[in-house]
Short mmCIF file of C-alpha atoms and ligand atoms in Angstrom, two decimals:
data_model
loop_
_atom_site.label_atom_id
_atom_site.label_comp_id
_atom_site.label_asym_id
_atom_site.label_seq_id
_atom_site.Cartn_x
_atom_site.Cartn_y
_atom_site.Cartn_z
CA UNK A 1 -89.08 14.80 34.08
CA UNK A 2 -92.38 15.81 36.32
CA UNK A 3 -91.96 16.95 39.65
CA UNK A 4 -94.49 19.27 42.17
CA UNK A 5 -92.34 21.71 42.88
CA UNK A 6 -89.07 22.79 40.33
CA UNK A 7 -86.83 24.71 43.03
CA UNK A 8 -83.85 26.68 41.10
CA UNK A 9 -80.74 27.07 43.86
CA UNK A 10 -79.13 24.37 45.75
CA UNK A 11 -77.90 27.47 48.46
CA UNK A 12 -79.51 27.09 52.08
CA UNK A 13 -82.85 28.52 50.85
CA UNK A 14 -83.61 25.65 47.99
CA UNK A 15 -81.77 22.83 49.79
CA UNK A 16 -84.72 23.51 53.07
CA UNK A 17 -86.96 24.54 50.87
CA UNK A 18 -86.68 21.09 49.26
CA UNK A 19 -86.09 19.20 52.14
CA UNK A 20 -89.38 20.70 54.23
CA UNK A 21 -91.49 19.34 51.20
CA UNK A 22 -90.36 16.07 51.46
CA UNK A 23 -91.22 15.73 55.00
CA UNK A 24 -94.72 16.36 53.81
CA UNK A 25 -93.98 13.90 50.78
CA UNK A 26 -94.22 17.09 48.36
CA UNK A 27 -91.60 15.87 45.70
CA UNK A 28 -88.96 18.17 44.46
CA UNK A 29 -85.86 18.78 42.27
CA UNK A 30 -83.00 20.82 42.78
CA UNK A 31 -81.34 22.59 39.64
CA UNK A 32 -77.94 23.55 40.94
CA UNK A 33 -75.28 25.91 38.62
CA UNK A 34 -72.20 24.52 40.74
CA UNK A 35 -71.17 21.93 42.57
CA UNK A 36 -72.09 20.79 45.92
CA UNK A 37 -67.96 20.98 46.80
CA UNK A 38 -68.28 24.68 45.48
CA UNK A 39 -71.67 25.36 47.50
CA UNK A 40 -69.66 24.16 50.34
CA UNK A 41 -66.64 25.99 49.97
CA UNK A 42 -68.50 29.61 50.51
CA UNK A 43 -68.19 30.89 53.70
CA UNK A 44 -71.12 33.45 54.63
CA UNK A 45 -73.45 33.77 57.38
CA UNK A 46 -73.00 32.22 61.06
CA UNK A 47 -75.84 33.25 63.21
CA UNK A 48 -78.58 31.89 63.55
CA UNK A 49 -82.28 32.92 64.47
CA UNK A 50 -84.52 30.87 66.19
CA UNK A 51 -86.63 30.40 63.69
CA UNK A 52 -84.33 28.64 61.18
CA UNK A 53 -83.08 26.62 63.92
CA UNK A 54 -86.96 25.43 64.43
CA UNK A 55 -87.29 25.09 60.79
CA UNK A 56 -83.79 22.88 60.70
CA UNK A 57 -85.29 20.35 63.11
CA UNK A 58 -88.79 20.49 61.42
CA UNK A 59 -86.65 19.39 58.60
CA UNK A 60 -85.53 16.82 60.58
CA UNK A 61 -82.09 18.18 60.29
CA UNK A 62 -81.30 19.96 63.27
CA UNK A 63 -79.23 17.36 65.68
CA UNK A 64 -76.05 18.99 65.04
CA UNK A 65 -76.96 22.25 65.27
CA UNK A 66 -78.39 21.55 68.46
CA UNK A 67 -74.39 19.25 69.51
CA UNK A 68 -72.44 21.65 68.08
CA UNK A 69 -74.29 25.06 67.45
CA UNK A 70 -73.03 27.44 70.55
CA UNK A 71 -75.98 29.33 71.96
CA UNK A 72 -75.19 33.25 72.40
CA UNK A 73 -76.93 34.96 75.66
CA UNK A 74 -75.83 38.15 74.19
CA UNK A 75 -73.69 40.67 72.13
CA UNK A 76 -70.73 43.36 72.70
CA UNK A 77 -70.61 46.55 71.15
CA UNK A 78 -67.72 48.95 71.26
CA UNK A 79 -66.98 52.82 70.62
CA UNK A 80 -63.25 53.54 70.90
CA UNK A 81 -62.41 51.64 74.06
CA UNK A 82 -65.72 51.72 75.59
CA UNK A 83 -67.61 48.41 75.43
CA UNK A 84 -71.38 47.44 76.48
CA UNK A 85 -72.69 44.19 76.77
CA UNK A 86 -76.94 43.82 75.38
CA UNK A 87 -78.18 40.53 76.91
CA UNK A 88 -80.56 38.93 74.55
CA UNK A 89 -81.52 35.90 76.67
CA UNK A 90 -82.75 38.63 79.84
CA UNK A 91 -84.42 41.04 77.60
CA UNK A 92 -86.44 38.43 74.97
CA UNK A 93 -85.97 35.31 76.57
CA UNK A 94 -83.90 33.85 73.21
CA UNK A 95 -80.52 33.58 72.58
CA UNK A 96 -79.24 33.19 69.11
CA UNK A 97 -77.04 30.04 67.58
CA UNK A 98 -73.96 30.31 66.07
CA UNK A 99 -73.49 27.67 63.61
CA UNK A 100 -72.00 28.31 59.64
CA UNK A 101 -73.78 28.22 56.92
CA UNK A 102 -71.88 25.86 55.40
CA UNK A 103 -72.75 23.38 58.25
CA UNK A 104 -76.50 24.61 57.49
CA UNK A 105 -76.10 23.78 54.10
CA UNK A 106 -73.80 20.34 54.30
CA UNK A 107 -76.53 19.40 56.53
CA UNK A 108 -79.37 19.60 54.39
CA UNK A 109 -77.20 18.28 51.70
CA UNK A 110 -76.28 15.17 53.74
CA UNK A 111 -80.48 14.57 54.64
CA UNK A 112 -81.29 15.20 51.05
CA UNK A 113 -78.86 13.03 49.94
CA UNK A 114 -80.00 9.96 52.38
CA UNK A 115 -83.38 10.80 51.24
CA UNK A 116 -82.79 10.27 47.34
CA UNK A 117 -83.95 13.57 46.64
CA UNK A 118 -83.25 14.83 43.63
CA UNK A 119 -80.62 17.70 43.25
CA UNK A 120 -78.91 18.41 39.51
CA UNK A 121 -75.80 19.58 40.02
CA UNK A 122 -73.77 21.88 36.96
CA UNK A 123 -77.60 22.73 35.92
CA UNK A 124 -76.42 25.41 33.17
CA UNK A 125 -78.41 27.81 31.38
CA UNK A 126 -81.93 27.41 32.95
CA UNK A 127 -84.57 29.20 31.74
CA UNK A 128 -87.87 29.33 33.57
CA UNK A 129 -90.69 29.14 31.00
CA UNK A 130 -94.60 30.05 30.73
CA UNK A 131 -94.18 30.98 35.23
CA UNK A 132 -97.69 32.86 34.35
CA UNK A 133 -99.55 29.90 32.88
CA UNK A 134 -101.17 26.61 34.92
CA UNK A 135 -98.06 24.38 33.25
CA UNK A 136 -94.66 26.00 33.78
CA UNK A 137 -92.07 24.08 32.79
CA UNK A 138 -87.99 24.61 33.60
CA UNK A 139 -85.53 23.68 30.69
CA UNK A 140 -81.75 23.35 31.37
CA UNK A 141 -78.55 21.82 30.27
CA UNK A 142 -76.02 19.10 31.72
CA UNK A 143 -72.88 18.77 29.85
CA UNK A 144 -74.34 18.81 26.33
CA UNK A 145 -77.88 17.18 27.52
CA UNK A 146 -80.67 19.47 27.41
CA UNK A 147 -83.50 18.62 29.99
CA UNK A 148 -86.78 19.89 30.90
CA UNK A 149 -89.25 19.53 33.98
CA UNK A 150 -92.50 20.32 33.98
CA UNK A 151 -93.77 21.12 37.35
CA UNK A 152 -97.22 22.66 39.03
CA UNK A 153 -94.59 25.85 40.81
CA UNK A 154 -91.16 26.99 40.68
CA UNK A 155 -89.68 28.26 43.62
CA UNK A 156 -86.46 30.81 42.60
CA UNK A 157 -84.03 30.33 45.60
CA UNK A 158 -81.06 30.88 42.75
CA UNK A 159 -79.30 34.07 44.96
CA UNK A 160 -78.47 37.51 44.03
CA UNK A 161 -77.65 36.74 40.78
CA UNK A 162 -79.72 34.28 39.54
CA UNK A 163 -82.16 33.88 36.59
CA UNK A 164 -85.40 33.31 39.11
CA UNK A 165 -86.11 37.45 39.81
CA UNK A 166 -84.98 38.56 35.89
CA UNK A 167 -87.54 36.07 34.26
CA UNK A 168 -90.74 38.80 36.13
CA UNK A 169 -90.88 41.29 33.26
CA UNK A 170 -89.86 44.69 34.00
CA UNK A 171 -93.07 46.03 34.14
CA UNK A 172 -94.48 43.81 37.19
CA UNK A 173 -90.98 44.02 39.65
CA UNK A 174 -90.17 47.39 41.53
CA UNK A 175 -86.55 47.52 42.58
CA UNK A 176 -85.49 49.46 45.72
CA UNK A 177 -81.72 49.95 46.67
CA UNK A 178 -79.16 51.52 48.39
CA UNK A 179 -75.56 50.25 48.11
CA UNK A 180 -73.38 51.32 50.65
CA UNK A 181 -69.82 53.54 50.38
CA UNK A 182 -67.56 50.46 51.79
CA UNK A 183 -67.17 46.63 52.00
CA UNK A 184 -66.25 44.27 54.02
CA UNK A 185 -62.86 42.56 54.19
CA UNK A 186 -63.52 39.04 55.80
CA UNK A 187 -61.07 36.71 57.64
CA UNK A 188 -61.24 32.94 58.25
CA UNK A 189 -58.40 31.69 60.67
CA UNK A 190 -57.96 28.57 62.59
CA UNK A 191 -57.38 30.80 65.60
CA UNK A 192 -59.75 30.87 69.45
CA UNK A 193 -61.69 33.91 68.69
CA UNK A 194 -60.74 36.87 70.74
CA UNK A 195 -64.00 36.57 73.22
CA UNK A 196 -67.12 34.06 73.53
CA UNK A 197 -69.43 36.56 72.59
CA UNK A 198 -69.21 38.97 69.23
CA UNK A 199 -67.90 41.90 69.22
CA UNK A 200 -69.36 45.23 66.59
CA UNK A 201 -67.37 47.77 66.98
CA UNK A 202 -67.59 51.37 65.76
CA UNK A 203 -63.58 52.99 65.75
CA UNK A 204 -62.80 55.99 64.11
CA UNK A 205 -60.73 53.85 61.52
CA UNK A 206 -64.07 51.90 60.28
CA UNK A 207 -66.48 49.18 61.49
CA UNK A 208 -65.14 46.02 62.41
CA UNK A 209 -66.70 42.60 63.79
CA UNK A 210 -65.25 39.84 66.29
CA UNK A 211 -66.82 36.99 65.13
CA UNK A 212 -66.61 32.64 65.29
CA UNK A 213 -67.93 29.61 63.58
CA UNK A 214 -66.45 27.34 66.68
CA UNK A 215 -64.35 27.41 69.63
CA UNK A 216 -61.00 27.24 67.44
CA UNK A 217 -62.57 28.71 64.44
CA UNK A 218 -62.68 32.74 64.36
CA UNK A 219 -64.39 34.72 61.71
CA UNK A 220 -62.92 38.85 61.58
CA UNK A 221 -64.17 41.73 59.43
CA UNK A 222 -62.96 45.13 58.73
CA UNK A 223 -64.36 47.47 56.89
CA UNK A 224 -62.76 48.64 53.54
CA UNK A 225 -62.85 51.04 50.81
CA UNK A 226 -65.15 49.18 47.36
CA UNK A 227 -61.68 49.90 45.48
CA UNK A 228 -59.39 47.86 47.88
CA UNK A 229 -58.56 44.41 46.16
CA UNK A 230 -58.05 41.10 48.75
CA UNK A 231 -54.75 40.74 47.23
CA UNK A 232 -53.04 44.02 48.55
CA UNK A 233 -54.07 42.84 51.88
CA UNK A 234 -51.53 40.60 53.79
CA UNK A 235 -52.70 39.06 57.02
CA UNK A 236 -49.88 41.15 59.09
CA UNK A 237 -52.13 44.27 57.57
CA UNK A 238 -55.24 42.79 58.26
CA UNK A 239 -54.47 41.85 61.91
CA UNK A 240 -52.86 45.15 62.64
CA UNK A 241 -55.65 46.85 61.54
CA UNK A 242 -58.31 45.05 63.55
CA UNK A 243 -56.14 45.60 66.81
CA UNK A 244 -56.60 49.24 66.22
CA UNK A 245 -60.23 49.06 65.84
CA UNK A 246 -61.32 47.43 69.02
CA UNK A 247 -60.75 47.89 72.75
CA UNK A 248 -57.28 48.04 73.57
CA UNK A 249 -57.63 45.26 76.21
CA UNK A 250 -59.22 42.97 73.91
CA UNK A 251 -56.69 43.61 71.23
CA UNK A 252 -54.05 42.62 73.70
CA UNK A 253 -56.09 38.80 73.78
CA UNK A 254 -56.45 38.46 70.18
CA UNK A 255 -54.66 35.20 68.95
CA UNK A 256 -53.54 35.91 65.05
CA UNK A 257 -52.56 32.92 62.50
CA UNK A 258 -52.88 32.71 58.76
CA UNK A 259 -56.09 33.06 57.16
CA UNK A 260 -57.32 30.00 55.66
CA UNK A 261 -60.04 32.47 53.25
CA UNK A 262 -60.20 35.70 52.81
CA UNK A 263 -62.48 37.94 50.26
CA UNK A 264 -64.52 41.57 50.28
CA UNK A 265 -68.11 41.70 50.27
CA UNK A 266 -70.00 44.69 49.12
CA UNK A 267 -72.66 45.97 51.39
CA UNK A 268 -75.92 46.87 49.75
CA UNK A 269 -79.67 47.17 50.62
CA UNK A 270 -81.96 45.61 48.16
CA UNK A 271 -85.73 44.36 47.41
CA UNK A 272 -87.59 43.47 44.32
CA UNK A 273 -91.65 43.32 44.67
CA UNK A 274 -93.46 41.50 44.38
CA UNK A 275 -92.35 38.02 45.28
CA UNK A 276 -94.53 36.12 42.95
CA UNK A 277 -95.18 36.07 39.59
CA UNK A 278 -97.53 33.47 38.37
CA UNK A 279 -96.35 30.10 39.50
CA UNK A 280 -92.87 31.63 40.19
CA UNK A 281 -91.96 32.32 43.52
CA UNK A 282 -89.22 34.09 44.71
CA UNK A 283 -87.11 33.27 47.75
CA UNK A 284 -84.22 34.77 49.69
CA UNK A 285 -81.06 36.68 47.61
CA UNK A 286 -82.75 36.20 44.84
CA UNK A 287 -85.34 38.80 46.06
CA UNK A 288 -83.91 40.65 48.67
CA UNK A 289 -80.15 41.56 49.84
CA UNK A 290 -79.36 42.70 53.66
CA UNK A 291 -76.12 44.62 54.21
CA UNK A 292 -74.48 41.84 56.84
CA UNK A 293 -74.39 43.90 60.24
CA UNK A 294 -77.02 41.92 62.04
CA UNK A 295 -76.55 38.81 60.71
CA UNK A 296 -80.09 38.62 59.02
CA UNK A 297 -79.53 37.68 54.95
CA UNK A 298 -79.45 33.88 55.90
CA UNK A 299 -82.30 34.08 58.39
CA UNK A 300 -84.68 36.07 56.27
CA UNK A 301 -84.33 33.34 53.87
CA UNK A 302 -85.32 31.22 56.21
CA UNK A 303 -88.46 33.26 56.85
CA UNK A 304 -89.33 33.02 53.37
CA UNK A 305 -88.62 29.60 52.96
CA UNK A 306 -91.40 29.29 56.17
CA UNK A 307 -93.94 31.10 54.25
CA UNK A 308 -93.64 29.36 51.13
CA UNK A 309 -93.11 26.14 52.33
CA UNK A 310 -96.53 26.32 54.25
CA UNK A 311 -98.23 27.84 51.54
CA UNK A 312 -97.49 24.99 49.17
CA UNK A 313 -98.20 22.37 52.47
CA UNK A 314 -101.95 24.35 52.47
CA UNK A 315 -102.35 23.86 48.27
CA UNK A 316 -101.27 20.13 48.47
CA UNK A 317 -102.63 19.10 51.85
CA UNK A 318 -105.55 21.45 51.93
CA UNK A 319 -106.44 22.44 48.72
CA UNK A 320 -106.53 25.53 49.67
CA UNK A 321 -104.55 28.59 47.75
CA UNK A 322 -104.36 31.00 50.36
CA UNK A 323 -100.80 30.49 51.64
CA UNK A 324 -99.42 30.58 48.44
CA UNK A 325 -101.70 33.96 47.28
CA UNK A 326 -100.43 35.85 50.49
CA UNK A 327 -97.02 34.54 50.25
CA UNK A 328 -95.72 37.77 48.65
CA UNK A 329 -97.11 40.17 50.65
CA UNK A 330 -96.45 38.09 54.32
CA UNK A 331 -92.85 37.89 53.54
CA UNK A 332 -92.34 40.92 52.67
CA UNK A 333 -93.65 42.43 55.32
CA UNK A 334 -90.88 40.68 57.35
CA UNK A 335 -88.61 41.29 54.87
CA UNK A 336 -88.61 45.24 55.30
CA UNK A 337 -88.44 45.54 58.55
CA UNK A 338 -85.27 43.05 58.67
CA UNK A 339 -84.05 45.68 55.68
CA UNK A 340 -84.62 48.54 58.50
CA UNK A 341 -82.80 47.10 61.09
CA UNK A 342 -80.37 45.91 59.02
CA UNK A 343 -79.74 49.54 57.71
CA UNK A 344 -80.34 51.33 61.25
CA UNK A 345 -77.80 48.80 62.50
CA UNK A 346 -74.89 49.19 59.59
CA UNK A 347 -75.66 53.13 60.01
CA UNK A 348 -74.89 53.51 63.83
CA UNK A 349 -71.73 50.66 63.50
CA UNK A 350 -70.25 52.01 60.43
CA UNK A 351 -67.98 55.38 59.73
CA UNK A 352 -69.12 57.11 56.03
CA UNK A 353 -67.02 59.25 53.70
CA UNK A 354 -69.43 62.06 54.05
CA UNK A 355 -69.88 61.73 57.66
CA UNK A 356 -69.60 65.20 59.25
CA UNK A 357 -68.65 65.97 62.76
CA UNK A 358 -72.30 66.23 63.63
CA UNK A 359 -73.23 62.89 62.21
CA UNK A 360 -70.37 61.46 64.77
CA UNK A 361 -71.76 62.96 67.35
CA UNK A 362 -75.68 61.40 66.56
CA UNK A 363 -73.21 58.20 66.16
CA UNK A 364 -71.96 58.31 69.41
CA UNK A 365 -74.89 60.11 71.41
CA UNK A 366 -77.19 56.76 70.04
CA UNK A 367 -74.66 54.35 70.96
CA UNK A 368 -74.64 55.90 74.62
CA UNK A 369 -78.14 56.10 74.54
CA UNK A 370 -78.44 52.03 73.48
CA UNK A 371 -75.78 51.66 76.27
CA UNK A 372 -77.91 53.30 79.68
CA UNK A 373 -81.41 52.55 78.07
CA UNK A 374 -83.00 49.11 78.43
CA UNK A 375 -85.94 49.83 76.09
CA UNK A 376 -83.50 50.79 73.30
CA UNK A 377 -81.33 47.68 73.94
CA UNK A 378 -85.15 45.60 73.79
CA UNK A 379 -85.77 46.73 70.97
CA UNK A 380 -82.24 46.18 69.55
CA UNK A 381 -82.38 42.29 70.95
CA UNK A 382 -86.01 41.62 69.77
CA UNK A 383 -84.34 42.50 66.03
CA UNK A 384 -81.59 41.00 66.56
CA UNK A 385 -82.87 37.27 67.66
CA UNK A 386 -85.40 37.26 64.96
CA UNK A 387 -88.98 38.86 64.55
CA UNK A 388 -91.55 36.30 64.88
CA UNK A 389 -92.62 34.32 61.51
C1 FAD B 401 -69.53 37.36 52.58
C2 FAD B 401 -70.94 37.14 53.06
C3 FAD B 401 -71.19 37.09 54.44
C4 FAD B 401 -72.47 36.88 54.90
N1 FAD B 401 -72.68 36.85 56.25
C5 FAD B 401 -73.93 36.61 56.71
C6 FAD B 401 -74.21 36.51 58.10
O1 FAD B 401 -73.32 36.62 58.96
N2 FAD B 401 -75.48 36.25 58.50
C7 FAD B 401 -76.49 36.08 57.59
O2 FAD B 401 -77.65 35.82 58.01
N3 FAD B 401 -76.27 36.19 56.27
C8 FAD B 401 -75.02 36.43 55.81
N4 FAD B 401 -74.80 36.51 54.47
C9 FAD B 401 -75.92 36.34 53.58
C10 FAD B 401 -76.26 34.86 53.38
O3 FAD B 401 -75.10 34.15 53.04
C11 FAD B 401 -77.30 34.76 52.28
O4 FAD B 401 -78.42 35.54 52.65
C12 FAD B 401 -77.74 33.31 52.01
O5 FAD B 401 -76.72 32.60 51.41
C13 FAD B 401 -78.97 33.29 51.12
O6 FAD B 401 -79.27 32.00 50.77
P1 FAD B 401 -79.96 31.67 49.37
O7 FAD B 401 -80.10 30.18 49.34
O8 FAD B 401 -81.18 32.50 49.22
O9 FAD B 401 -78.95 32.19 48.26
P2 FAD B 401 -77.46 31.63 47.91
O10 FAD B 401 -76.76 31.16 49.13
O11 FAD B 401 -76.84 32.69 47.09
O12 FAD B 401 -77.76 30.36 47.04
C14 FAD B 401 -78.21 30.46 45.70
C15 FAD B 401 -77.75 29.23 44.93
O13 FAD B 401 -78.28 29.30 43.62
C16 FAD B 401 -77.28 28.93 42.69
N5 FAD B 401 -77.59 29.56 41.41
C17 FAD B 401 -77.42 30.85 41.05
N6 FAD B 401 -77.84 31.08 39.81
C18 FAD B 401 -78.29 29.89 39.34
C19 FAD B 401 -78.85 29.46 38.12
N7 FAD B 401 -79.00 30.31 37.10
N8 FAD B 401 -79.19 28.16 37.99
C20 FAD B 401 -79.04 27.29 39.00
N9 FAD B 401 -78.50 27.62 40.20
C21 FAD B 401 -78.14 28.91 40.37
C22 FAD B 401 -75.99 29.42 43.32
O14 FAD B 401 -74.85 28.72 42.84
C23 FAD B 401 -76.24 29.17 44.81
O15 FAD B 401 -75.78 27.89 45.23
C24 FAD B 401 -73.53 36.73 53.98
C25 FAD B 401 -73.29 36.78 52.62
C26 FAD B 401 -72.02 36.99 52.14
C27 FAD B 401 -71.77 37.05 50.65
#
């Protein structure tokens, strides 16, 4: 098989990745490890940034983000039982969507589908091959088929853990990283979440995070020891726990149910430079990791997925390399400072094992300072909506 471009990862950033290019009748395939019920069945981020709303229409898929997304004016943080509203529609003019990721995804899926575009699903052991040469080529298996497609670039939107960021050799990728002390214990309940708006709150049992995909759909977090395993957590636990770690008079309003999913995420800080190698581009997890207080791993792949997608646009429509020379070095100048807020935010939200009474106290003093000072809260809102592309 021959395509333009060979995109590993049928996650959000491949499937828009993919989708974008055919708008500009670039031709792709999609190598995907799973299946699209499996891609489907992950539940991750739900807010979204302007910008990958904009990109979602641009791929002409944005109609029921715009129905159904739920536009958020603002967010509430909490200390113990004090609680602060910062108003991102009065202090940057944007609010942000909330929307899952697995409608972002079953969206694309449905619009790549309808297009004929190409997607291989249960694409095992791909290998990425000659990425520093003028004709890279992909090879992979199906079942007991082995395939190859030789392409002009290979975009690596494969995730954390794909094969995309391990095929740069050692020598050429820098790895930065800080993994964080705790987790996140995550529940999914067919419940009306406790208020419109999200709630991150810092309580001196832990972080934990009010959060919704829809208006009978309600998306909770706690933070939790790396040791503790999903199973020793019952829901009775889970929703006694989160009473205790936000305002007493939203507790009281909190409806409860049975979780319908429920898993731990670790919370780490990660980026591997560059983001090209060659013909080999990398793009999203696979090349950088945001711990999730702030709500920015989906949307910075979206931001890479911008860059890329009109570097390629430039090569194919323009002739013109440019886009696709600077594309490591423009996204990753995004990328850090999404990593910095992303770190600044998880450090003033979340309570540490080594934390000392004076490190409280800079917890709390901040918090009050983010709660009287409209600057601080600008600043916080400008991050949180989205940096520019
Ligand atoms: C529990 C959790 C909660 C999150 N919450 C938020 C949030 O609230 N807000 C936010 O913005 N972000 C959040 N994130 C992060 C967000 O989900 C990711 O940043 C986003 O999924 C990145 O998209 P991606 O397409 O780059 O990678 P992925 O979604 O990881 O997609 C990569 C795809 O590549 C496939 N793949 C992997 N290896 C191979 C291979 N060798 N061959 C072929 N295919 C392969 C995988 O199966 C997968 O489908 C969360 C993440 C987790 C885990």
């Amino acid at each position: 098989m021959r395509t333009q471009v060979a995109i590993i990862g049928g996650g959000p950033s491949g499937l828009l990745l993919s989708q974008l290019l055919h708008v500009r009748g670039i031709d792709s395939v999609v190598l995907e490890r799973k299946t699209r019920d499996y891609v489907l069945s992950r539940i991750r981020a739900g807010v979204m940034e302007r910008g990958l709303y904009e990109l979602m229409k641009e791929a002409g898929c944005g109609a029921r983000m715009e129905r159904e997304g739920m536009p958020h004016d603002g967010t509430l943080l909490s200390y113990g039982d004090e609680m602060f509203r910062v108003n991102f529609k009065d202090l940057t003019g944007h609010p942000v969507m909330v929307y899952g990721q697995t409608e972002v995804t079953r969206d694309l899926y449905d619009a790549r589908e309808a297009a004929d575009g190409k997607v291989e699903f249960n694409a095992e052991d791909v290998e990425i091959c000659d990425a520093d040469t003028d004709s890279p080529y992909v090879t992979y298996r199906v079942g007991s088929e082995s395939r190859r497609i030789d392409c002009d670039f290979i975009a690596g939107c494969d995730g954390f853990h794909g094969v995309s960021r391990k095929t740069i050799p050692a020598d050429v990728l820098k790895e930065y990283e800080r993994v964080y002390p705790f987790g996140w214990l995550g529940v999914l309940s067919e419940t009306p979440p406790v208020n419109h708006e999200l709630i991150y709150a810092n309580s001196p049992r832990g972080f934990a995070l009010c959060s919704m995909r829809n208006a009978n759909l309600s998306r909770y977090y706690i933070q939790c020891p790396t040791t503790d395993k999903v199973e020793n957590w019952s829901d009775e636990d889970f929703w006694a726990e989160l009473k205790r770690r936000i305002p007493a008079d939203q507790a009281e309003n909190l409806v409860t149910g049975p979780s319908i999913e429920k898993s731990i995420a670790p919370l780490r800080s990660y980026v591997a430079e560059p983001m090209r190698w060659g013909r080999l581009f990398l793009c999203g997890d696979a090349a950088h990791i945001v711990p999730p207080t702030g709500a920015k791993g989906l949307n910075t792949a979206a931001s890479d997925v911008h860059y890329l997608y009109n570097g390629l646009r430039q090569f194919y429509e323009e002739g013109d390399a440019e886009g696709i020379d600077r594309y490591s070095e423009r996204a990753l100048s995004r990328v850090w400072k999404v990593e910095r807020f992303s770190w600044w935010f998880s450090g003033l939200m979340h309570r540490y094992p080594d934390q000392t009474d004076f490190d409280l106290k800079m917890q709390i003093a901040e918090l009050e300072f983010l709660r009287s000072n409209t600057d601080a809260q600008r600043a916080m809102a400008t991050n949180y909506v989205g940096l520019p592309y």
